[in-house]
Short mmCIF file of C-alpha atoms in Angstrom, two decimals:
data_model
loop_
_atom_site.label_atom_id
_atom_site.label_comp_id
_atom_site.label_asym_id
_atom_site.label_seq_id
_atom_site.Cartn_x
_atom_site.Cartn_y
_atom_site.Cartn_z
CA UNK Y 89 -23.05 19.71 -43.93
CA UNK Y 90 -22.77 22.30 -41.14
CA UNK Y 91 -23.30 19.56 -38.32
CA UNK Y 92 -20.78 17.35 -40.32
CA UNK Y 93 -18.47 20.44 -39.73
CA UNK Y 94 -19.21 20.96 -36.14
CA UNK Y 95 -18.46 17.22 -35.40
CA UNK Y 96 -15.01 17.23 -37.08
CA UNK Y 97 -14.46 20.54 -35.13
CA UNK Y 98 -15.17 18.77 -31.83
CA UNK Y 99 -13.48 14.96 -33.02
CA UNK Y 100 -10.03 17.61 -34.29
CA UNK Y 101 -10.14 19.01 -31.13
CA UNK Y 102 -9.98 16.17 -29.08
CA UNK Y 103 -7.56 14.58 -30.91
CA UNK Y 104 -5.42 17.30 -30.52
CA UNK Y 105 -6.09 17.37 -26.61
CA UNK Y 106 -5.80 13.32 -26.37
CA UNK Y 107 -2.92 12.68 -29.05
CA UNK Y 108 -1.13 16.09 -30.32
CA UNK Y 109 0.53 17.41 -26.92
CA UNK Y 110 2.35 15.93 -23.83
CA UNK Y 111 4.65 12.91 -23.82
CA UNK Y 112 2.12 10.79 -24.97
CA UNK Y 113 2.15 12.06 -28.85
CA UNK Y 114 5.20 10.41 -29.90
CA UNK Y 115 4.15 7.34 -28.19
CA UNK Y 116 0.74 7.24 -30.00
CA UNK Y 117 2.71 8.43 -33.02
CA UNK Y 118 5.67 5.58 -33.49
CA UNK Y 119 2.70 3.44 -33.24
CA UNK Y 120 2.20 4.91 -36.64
CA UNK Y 121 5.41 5.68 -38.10
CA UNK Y 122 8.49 3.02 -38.09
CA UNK Y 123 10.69 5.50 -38.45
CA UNK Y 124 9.67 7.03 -34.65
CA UNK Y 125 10.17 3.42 -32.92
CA UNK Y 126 13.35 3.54 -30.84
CA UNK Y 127 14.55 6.78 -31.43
CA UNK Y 128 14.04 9.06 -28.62
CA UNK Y 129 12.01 7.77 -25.59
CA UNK Y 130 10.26 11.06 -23.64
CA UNK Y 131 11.34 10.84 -20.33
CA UNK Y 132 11.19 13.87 -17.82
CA UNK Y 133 14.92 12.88 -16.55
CA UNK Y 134 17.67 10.50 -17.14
CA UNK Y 135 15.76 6.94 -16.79
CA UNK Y 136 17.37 4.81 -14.55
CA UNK Y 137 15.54 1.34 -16.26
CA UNK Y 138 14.42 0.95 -20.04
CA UNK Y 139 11.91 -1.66 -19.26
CA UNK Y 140 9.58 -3.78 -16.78
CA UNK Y 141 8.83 -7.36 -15.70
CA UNK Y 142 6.18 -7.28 -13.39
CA UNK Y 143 5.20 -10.74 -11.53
CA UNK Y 144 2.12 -10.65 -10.12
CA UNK Y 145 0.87 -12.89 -7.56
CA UNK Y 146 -2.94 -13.21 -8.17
CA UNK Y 147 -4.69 -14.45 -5.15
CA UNK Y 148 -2.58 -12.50 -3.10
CA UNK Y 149 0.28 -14.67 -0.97
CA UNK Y 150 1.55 -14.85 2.72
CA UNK Y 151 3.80 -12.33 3.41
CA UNK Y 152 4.33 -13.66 6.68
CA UNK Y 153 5.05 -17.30 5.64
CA UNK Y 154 7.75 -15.73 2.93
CA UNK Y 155 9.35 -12.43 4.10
CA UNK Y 156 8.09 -11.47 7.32
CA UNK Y 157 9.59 -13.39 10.10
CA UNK Y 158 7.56 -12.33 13.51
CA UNK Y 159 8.83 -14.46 16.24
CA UNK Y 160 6.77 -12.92 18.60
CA UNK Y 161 3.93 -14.33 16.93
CA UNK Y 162 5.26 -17.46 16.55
CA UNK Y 163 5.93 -17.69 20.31
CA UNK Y 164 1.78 -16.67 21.14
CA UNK Y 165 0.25 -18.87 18.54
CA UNK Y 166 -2.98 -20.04 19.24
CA UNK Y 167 -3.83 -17.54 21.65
CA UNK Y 168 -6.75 -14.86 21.18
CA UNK Y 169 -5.60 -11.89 19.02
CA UNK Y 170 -5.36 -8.77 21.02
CA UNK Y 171 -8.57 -6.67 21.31
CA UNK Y 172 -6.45 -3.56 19.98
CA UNK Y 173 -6.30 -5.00 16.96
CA UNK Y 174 -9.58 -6.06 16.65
CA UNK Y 175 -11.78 -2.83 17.34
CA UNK Y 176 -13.35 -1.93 14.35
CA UNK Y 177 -11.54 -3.91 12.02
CA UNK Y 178 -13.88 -5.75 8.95
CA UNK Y 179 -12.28 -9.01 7.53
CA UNK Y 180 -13.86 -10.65 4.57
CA UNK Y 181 -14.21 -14.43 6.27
CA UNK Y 182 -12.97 -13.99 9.56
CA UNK Y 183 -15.63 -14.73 12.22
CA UNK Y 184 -15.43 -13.91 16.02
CA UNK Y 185 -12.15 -13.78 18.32
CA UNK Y 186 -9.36 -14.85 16.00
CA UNK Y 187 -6.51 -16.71 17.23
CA UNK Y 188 -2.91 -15.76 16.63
CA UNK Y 189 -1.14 -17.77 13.73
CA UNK Y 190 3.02 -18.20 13.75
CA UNK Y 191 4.62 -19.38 10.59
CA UNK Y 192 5.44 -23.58 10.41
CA UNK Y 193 8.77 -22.96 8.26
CA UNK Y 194 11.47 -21.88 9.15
CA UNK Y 195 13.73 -18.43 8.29
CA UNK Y 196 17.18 -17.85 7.94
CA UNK Y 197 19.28 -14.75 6.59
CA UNK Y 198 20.90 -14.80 3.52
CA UNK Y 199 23.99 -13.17 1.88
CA UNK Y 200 25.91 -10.04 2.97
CA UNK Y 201 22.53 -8.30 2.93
CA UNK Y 202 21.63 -10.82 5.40
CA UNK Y 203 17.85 -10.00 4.10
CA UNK Y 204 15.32 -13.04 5.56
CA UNK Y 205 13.15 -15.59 2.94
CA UNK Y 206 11.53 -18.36 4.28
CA UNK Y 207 12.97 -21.77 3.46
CA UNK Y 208 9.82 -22.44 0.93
CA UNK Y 209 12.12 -19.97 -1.03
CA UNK Y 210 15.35 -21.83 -1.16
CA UNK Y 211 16.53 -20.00 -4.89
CA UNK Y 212 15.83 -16.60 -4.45
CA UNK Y 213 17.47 -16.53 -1.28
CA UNK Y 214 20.40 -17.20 -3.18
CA UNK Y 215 19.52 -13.53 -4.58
CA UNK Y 216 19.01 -12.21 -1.09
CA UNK Y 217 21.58 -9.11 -2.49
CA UNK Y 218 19.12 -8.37 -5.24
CA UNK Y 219 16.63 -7.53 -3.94
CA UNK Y 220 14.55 -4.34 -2.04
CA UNK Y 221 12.31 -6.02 -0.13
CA UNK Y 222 9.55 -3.56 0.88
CA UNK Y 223 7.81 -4.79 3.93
CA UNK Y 224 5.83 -1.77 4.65
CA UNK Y 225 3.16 -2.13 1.69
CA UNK Y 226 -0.43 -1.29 2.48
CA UNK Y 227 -3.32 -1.01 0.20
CA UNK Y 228 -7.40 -0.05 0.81
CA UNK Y 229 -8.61 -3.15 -0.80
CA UNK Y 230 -9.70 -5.68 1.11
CA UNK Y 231 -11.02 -7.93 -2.04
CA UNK Y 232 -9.40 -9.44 -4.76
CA UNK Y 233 -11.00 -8.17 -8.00
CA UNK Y 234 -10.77 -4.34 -6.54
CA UNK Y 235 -7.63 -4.87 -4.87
CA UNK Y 236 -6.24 -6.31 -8.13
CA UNK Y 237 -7.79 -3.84 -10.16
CA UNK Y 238 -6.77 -0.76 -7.58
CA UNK Y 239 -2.93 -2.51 -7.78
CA UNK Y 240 -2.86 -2.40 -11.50
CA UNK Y 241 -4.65 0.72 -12.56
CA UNK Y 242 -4.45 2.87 -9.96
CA UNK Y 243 -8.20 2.63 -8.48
CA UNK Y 244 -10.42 -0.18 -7.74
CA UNK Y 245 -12.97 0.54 -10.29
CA UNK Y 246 -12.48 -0.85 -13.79
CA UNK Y 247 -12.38 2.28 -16.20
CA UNK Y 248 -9.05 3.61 -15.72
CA UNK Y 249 -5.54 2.75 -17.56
CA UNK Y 250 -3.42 -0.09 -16.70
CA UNK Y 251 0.00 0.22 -15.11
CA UNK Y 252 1.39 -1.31 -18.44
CA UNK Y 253 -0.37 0.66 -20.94
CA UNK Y 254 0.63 4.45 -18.83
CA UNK Y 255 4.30 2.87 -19.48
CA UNK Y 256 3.38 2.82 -23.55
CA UNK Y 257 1.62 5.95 -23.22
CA UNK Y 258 4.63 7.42 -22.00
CA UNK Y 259 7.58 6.15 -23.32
CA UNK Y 260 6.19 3.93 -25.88
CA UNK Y 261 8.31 0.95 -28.13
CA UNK Y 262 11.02 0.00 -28.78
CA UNK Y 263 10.25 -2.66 -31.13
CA UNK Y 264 7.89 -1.82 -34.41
CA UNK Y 265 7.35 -5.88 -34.85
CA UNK Y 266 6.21 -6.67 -30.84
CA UNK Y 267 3.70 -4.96 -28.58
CA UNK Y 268 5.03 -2.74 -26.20
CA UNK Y 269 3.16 -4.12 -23.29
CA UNK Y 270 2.69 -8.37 -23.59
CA UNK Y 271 0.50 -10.29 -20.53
CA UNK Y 272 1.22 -13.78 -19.72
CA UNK Y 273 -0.98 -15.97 -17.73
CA UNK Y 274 -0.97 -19.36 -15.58
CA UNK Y 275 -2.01 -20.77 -12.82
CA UNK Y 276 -5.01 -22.17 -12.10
CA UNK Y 277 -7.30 -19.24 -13.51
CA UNK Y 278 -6.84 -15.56 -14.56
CA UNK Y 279 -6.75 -12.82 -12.31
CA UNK Y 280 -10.39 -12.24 -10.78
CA UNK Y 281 -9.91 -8.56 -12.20
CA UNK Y 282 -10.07 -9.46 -15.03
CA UNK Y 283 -8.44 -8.07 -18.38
CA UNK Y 284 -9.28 -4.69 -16.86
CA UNK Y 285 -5.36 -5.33 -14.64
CA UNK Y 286 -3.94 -4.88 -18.24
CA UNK Y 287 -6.53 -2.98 -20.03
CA UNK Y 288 -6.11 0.75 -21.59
CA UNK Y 289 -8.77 2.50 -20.02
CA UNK Y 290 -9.67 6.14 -21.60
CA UNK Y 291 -6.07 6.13 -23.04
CA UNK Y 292 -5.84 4.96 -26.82
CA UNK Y 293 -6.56 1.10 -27.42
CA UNK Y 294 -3.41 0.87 -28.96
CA UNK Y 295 -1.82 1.04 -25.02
CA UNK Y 296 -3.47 -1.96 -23.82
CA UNK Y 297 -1.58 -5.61 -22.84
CA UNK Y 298 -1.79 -7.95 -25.60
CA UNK Y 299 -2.33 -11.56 -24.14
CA UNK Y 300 0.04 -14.28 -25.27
CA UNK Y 301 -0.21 -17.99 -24.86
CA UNK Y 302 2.07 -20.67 -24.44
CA UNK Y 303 0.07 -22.70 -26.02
CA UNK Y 304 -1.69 -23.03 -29.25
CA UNK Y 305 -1.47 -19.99 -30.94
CA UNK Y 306 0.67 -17.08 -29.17
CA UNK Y 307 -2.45 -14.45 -30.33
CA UNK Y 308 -5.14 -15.21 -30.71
CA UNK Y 309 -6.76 -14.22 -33.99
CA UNK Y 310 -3.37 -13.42 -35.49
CA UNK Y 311 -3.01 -16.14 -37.81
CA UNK Y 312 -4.38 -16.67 -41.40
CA UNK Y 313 -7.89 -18.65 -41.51
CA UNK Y 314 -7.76 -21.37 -43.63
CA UNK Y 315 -7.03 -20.73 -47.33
CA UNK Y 316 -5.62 -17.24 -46.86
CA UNK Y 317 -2.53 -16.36 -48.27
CA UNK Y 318 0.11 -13.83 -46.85
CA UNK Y 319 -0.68 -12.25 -50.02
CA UNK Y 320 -4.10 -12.09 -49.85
CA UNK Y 321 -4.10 -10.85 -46.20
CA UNK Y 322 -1.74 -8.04 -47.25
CA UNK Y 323 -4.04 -6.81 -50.22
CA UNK Y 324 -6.63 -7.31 -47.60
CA UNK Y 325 -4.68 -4.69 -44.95
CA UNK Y 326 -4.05 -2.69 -47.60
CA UNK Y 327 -7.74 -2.19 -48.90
CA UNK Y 328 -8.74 -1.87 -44.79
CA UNK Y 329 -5.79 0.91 -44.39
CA UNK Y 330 -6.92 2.92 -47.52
CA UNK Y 331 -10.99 2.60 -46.82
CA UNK Y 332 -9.93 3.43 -42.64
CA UNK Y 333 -7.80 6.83 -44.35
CA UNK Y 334 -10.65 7.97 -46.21
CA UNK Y 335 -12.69 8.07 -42.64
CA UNK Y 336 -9.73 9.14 -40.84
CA UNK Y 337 -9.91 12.46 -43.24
CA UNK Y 338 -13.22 12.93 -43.08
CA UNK Y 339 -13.49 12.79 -39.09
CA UNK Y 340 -10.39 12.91 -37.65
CA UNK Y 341 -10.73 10.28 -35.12
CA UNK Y 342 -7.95 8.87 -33.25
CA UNK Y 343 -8.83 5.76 -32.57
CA UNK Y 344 -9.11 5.02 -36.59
CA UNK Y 345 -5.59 5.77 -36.25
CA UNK Y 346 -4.96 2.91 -33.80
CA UNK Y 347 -7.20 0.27 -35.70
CA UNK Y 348 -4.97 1.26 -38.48
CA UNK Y 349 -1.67 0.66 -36.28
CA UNK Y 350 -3.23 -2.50 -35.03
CA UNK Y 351 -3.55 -4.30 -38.66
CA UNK Y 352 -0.38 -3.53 -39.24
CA UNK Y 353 1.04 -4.71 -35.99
CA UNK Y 354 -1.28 -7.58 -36.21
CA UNK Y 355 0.20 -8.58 -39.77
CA UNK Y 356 4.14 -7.61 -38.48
CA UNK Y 357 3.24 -10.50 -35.51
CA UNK Y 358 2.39 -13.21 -37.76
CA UNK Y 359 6.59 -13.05 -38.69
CA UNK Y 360 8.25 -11.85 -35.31
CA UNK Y 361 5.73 -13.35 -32.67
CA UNK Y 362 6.25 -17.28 -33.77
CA UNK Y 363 9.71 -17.29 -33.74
CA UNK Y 364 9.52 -15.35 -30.25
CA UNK Y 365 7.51 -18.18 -28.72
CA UNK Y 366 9.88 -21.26 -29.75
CA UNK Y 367 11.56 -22.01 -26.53
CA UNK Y 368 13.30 -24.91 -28.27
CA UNK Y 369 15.66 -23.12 -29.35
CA UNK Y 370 17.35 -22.04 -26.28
CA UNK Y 371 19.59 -24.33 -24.95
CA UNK Y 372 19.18 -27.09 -22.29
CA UNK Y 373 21.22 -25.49 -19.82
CA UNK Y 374 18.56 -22.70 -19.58
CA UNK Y 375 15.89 -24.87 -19.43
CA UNK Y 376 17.64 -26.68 -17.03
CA UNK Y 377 17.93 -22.99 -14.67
CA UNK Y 378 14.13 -22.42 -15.25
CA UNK Y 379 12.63 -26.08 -15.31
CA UNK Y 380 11.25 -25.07 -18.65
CA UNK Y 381 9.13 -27.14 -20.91
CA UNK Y 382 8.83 -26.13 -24.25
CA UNK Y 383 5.09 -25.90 -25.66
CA UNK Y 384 3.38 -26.26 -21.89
CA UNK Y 385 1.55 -23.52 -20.14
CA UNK Y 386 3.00 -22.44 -17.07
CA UNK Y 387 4.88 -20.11 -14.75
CA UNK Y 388 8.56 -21.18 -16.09
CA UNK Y 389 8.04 -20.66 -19.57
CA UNK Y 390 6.95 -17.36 -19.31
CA UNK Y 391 9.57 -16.22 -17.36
CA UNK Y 392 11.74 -17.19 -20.03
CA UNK Y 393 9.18 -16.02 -22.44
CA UNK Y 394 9.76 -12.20 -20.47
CA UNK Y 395 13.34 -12.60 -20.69
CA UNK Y 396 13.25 -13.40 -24.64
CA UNK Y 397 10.49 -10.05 -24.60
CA UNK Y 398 12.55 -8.18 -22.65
CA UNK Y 399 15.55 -8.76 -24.76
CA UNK Y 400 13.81 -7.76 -27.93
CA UNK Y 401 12.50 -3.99 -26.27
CA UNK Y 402 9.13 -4.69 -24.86
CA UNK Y 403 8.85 -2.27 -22.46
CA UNK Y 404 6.46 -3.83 -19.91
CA UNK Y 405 5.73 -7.74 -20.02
CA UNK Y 406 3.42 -8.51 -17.02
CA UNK Y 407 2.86 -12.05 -15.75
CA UNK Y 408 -0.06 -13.00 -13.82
CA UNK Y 409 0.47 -16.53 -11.88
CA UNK Y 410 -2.85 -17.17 -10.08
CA UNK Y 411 -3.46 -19.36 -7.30
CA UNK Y 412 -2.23 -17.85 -3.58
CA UNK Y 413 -5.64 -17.33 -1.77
CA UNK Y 414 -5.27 -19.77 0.82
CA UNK Y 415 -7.70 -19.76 3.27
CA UNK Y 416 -7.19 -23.43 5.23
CA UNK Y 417 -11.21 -23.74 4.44
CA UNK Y 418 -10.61 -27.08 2.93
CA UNK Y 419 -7.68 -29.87 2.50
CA UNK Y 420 -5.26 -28.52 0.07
CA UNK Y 421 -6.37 -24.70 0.56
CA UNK Y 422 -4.28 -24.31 3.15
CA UNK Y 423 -1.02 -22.93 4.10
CA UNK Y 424 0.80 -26.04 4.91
CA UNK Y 425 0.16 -27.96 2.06
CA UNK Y 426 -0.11 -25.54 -0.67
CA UNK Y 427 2.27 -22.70 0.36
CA UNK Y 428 5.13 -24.52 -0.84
CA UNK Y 429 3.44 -26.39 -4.23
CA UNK Y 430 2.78 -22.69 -5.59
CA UNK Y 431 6.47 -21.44 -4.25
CA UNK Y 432 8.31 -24.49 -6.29
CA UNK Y 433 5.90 -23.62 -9.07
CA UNK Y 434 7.52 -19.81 -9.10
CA UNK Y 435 10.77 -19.80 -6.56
CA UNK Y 436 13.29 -22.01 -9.84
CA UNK Y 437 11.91 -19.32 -12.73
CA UNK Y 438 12.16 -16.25 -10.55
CA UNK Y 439 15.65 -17.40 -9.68
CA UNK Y 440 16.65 -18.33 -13.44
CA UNK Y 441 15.25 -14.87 -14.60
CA UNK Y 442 17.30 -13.03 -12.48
CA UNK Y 443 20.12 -14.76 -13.04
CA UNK Y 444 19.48 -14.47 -16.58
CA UNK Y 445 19.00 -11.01 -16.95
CA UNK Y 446 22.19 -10.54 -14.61
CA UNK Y 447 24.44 -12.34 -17.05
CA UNK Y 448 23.35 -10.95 -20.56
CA UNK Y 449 23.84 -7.03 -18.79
CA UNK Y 450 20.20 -6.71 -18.64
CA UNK Y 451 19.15 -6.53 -15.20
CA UNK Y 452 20.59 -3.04 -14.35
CA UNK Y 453 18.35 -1.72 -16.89
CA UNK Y 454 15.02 -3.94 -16.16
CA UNK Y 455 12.86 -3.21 -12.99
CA UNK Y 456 11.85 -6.60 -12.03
CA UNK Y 457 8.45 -6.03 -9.49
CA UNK Y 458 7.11 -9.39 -7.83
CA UNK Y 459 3.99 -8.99 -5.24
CA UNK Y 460 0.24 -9.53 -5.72
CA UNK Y 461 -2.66 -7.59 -4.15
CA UNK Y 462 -3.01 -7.11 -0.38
CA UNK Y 463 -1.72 -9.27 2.24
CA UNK Y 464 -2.48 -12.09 5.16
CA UNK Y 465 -3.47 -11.72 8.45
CA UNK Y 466 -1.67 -12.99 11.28
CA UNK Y 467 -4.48 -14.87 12.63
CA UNK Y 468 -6.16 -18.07 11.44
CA UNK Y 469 -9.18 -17.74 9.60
CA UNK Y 470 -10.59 -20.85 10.85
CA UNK Y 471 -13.74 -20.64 8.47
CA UNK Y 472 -16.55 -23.21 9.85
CA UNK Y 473 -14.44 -24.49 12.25
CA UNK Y 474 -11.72 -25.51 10.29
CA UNK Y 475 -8.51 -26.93 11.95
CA UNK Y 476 -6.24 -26.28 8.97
CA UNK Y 477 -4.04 -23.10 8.76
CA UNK Y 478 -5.18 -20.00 7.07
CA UNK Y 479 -4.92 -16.94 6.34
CA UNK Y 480 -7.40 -14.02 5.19
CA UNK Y 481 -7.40 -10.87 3.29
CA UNK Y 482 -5.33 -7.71 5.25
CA UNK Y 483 -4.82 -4.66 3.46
CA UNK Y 484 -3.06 -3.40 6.58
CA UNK Y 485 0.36 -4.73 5.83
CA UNK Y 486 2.26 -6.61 3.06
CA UNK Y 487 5.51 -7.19 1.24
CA UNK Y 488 6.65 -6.88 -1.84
CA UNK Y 489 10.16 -6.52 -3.70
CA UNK Y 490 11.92 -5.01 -6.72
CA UNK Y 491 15.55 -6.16 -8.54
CA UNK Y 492 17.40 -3.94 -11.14
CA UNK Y 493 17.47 -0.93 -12.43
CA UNK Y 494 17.11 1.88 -10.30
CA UNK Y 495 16.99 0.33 -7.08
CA UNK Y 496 18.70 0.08 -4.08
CA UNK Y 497 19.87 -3.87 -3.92
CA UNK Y 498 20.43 -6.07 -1.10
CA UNK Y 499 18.10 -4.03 1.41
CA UNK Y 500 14.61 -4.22 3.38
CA UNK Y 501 12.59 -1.38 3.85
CA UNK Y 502 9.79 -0.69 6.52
CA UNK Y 503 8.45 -2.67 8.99
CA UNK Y 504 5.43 -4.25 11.12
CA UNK Y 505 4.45 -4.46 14.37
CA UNK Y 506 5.57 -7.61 16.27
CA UNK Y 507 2.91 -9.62 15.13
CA UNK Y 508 2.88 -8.51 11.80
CA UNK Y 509 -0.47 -6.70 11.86
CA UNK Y 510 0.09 -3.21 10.92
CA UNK Y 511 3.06 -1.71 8.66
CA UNK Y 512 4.74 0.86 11.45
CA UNK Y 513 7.66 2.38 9.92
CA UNK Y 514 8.54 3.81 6.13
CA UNK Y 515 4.88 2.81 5.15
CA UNK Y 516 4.53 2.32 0.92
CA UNK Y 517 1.20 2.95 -0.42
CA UNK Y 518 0.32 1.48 -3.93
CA UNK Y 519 0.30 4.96 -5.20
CA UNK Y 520 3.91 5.18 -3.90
CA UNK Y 521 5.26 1.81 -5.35
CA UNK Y 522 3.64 3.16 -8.82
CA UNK Y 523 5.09 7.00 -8.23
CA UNK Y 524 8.90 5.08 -7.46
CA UNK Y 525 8.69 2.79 -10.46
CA UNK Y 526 7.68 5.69 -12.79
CA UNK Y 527 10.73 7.23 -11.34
CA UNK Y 528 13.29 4.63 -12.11
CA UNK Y 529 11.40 4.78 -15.78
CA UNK Y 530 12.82 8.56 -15.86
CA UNK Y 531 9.04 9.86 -15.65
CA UNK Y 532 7.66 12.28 -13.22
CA UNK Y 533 4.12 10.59 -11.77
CA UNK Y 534 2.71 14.49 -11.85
CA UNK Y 535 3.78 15.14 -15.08
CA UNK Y 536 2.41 12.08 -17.10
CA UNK Y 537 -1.32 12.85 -17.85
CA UNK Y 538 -4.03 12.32 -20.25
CA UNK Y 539 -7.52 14.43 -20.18
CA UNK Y 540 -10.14 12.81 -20.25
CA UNK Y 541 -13.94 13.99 -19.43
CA UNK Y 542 -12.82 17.44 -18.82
CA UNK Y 543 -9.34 16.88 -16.11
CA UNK Y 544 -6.33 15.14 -16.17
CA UNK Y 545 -5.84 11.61 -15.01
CA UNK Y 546 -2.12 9.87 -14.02
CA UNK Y 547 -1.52 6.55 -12.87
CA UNK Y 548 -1.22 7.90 -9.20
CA UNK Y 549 -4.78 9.89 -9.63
CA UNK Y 550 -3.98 12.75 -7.19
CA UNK Y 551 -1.87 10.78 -4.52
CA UNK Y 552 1.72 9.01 -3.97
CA UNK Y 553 5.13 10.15 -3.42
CA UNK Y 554 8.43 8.87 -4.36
CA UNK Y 555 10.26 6.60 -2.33
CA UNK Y 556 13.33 7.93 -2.42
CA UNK Y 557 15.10 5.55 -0.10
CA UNK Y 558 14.59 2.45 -1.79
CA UNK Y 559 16.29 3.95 -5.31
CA UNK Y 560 20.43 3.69 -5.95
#
């Protein structure tokens, strides 16, 4: 008995530390009682945004081809990259004396912004005044399952929270029948970091991305088996809720608490999530904008599938579109050919989205984030000889951009050298880009913490600053 004691002491007392103080309670806690969803999110200052989409480019793509017009580079391609650049750098394929790689497509200047896309971009350029384009991204991750894991959690080893799930932690729903944090996936695989880019780390399980598909059924393992009635499920929950309170008294564990939440979440899905996922029912004039097809797994159909989310108070929908690591080391792998397949696949939805979420008032409250991992060099790879154009992995400079809430539209910030190498001016970190978002969210990056193993932990670990010129 006196041990049993002791370990309800220690289990009370880190629930208390976990769950019971900080910003995070009330998320963990509407989780738990309807009453709490919606009511009063706890932000550190007037939030700018209510809620994220969050496109992510798996496989990392050519900033250089897309956003980053260097005509200087253009004008030496094919000659030997300067030594400079070369002394002491580490590439993951690159062999030798590199030479210098220009664009093949063409840029132009769009809007009163007069921002510059690449014409394998020919619909978002007609949102050229939407967007902050941040050229001066840089990252330590020179690999794609760290680098993807590092851009999504905060550090390149799997363990910590997700991006997605520090967003539920902190703010968390605003809808008691939906997840507050919903991954979609296509392309050609899933991200090579696996479910750890959306997982919920040392935070609560209850905070992690819950995976729909487009296809099939939207969750997996939501439905009723066979011969299992809606009644029978719910006397089911029920007996599950009442056996998991018993334990939750005895030891006071939090996580009991979230398995609890998750039945009941689970069984609120099986109502709100089908009717969610029937694109039929919007009209053809949107599937028209976003070359939609109802029932197919792709890019399109979850944007609109994050604009129907979005609309219903998800708070973070994340969509992973895999498929950018083009490395010319074989035909179709390279950046002439497949460049533009993968930018028709995404350039018609991005468009739509933001057109969407423009016209139903939502866009000036949703932070719309687009980018993958690192970048590409300005040299071509050349792997084994090859003669085809690519590009390898350079953590040195990339772009990204934001639309919506909170953000400056219609401007590019930072810069790279002539040649695109290295980000020179108004350099981003990722622990910047996270530290600005949280901003926008009305949440202070130093402020939103969990302990764990004795310290606190935040999304930006003990780095980043706010970019304050890239916010309205």
């Amino acid at each position: 008995m006196e041990n049993q004691n002791q370990i309800c002491l220690v289990t009370r007392r880190h629930f208390f530390q976990q769950a019971g103080f900080g910003i995070g309670a009330v998320a963990l806690s509407s989780l738990l009682n309807e009453k709490l969803f919606a009511q009063s999110p706890q932000t550190h200052f007037a939030p700018k945004a209510k809620r994220i989409i969050y496109l992510f480019m798996a496989g990392a793509p050519s900033q250089l081809d897309m956003f980053d017009y260097k005509p200087a580079l253009i004008k030496h391609d094919g000659q030997d990259c300067p030594a400079e650049y070369l002394k002491g750098e580490r590439f993951a394929f690159t062999k030798g004396v590199p030479k210098l790689q220009g664009t093949p497509f063409k840029f132009a200047q769009h809007g009163q912004s007069g921002n510059t896309l690449s014409e394998v971009l020919p619909h978002l350029s007609k949102h050229a005044d939407d967007l902050t384009i941040i050229r001066s991204m840089r990252t330590t991750q020179f690999n794609h399952a760290p680098a993807q894991i590092f851009m999504n959690t905060g550090h390149q080893i799997a363990g910590r929270p997700s991006f997605g799930a520090w967003m539920t932690y902190g703010l968390g729903s605003e809808n008691q029948d939906l997840p507050g944090f919903v991954v979609l996936i296509s392309g050609q695989s899933n991200p090579d970091g696996g479910k750890t880019c959306w997982g919920s780390g040392f935070l609560p399980t209850v905070h992690q991305g819950v995976e729909f598909r487009s296809k099939g059924d939207p969750v997996l393992y939501v439905s009723n088996p066979a011969g299992i009635s809606s009644e029978v499920r719910r006397n089911s929950l029920d007996a599950l809720k009442d056996l998991n309170s018993l334990k939750l008294a005895e030891v006071n564990d939090p996580e009991i608490k979230t398995r609890i939440a998750a039945y009941e979440m689970a069984y609120r899905m099986q109502t709100s999530v089908p009717e969610l996922n029937d694109l039929s029912k919007e009209p053809a004039s949107v599937h028209e904008a976003y070359g939609t097809q109802p029932g197919q797994t792709s890019f399109a159909n979850n944007c609109l599938l994050a604009r129907r989310l979005v609309e219903r108070g998800v708070r973070f929908v994340q969509l992973y579109h895999w498929g950018w690591d083009m490395h010319g080391n074989g035909v179709g792998n390279d950046i002439v050919a497949k460049l533009p397949r993968m930018c028709r696949e995404i350039d018609r939805p991005i468009a739509a989205l933001l057109t969407d979420l423009k016209q139903r008032g939502l866009l000036d409250e949703t932070i719309v984030i687009w980018g993958g991992e690192f970048g590409r060099t300005p040299v071509n790879e050349a792997r084994g000889g090859s003669k085809l154009i690519g590009r390898d992995h350079h953590p040195r400079a990339f772009t990204m951009w934001v639309a919506g809430g909170g953000f400056k539209p219609g401007i590019t910030h930072g810069t790279t050298d002539e040649l695109g190498y290295n980000a020179t001016e108004n350099l981003v970190e990722v622990h910047d880009l996270h530290a600005t978002v949280l901003h926008a969210m009305g949440l202070d990056h130093t402020k939103l913490t969990y302990k764990f193993q004795g310290r606190d932990f935040r999304l930006t670990d003990v780095h980043g600053n706010v970019v304050k010129k890239i916010l309205a």
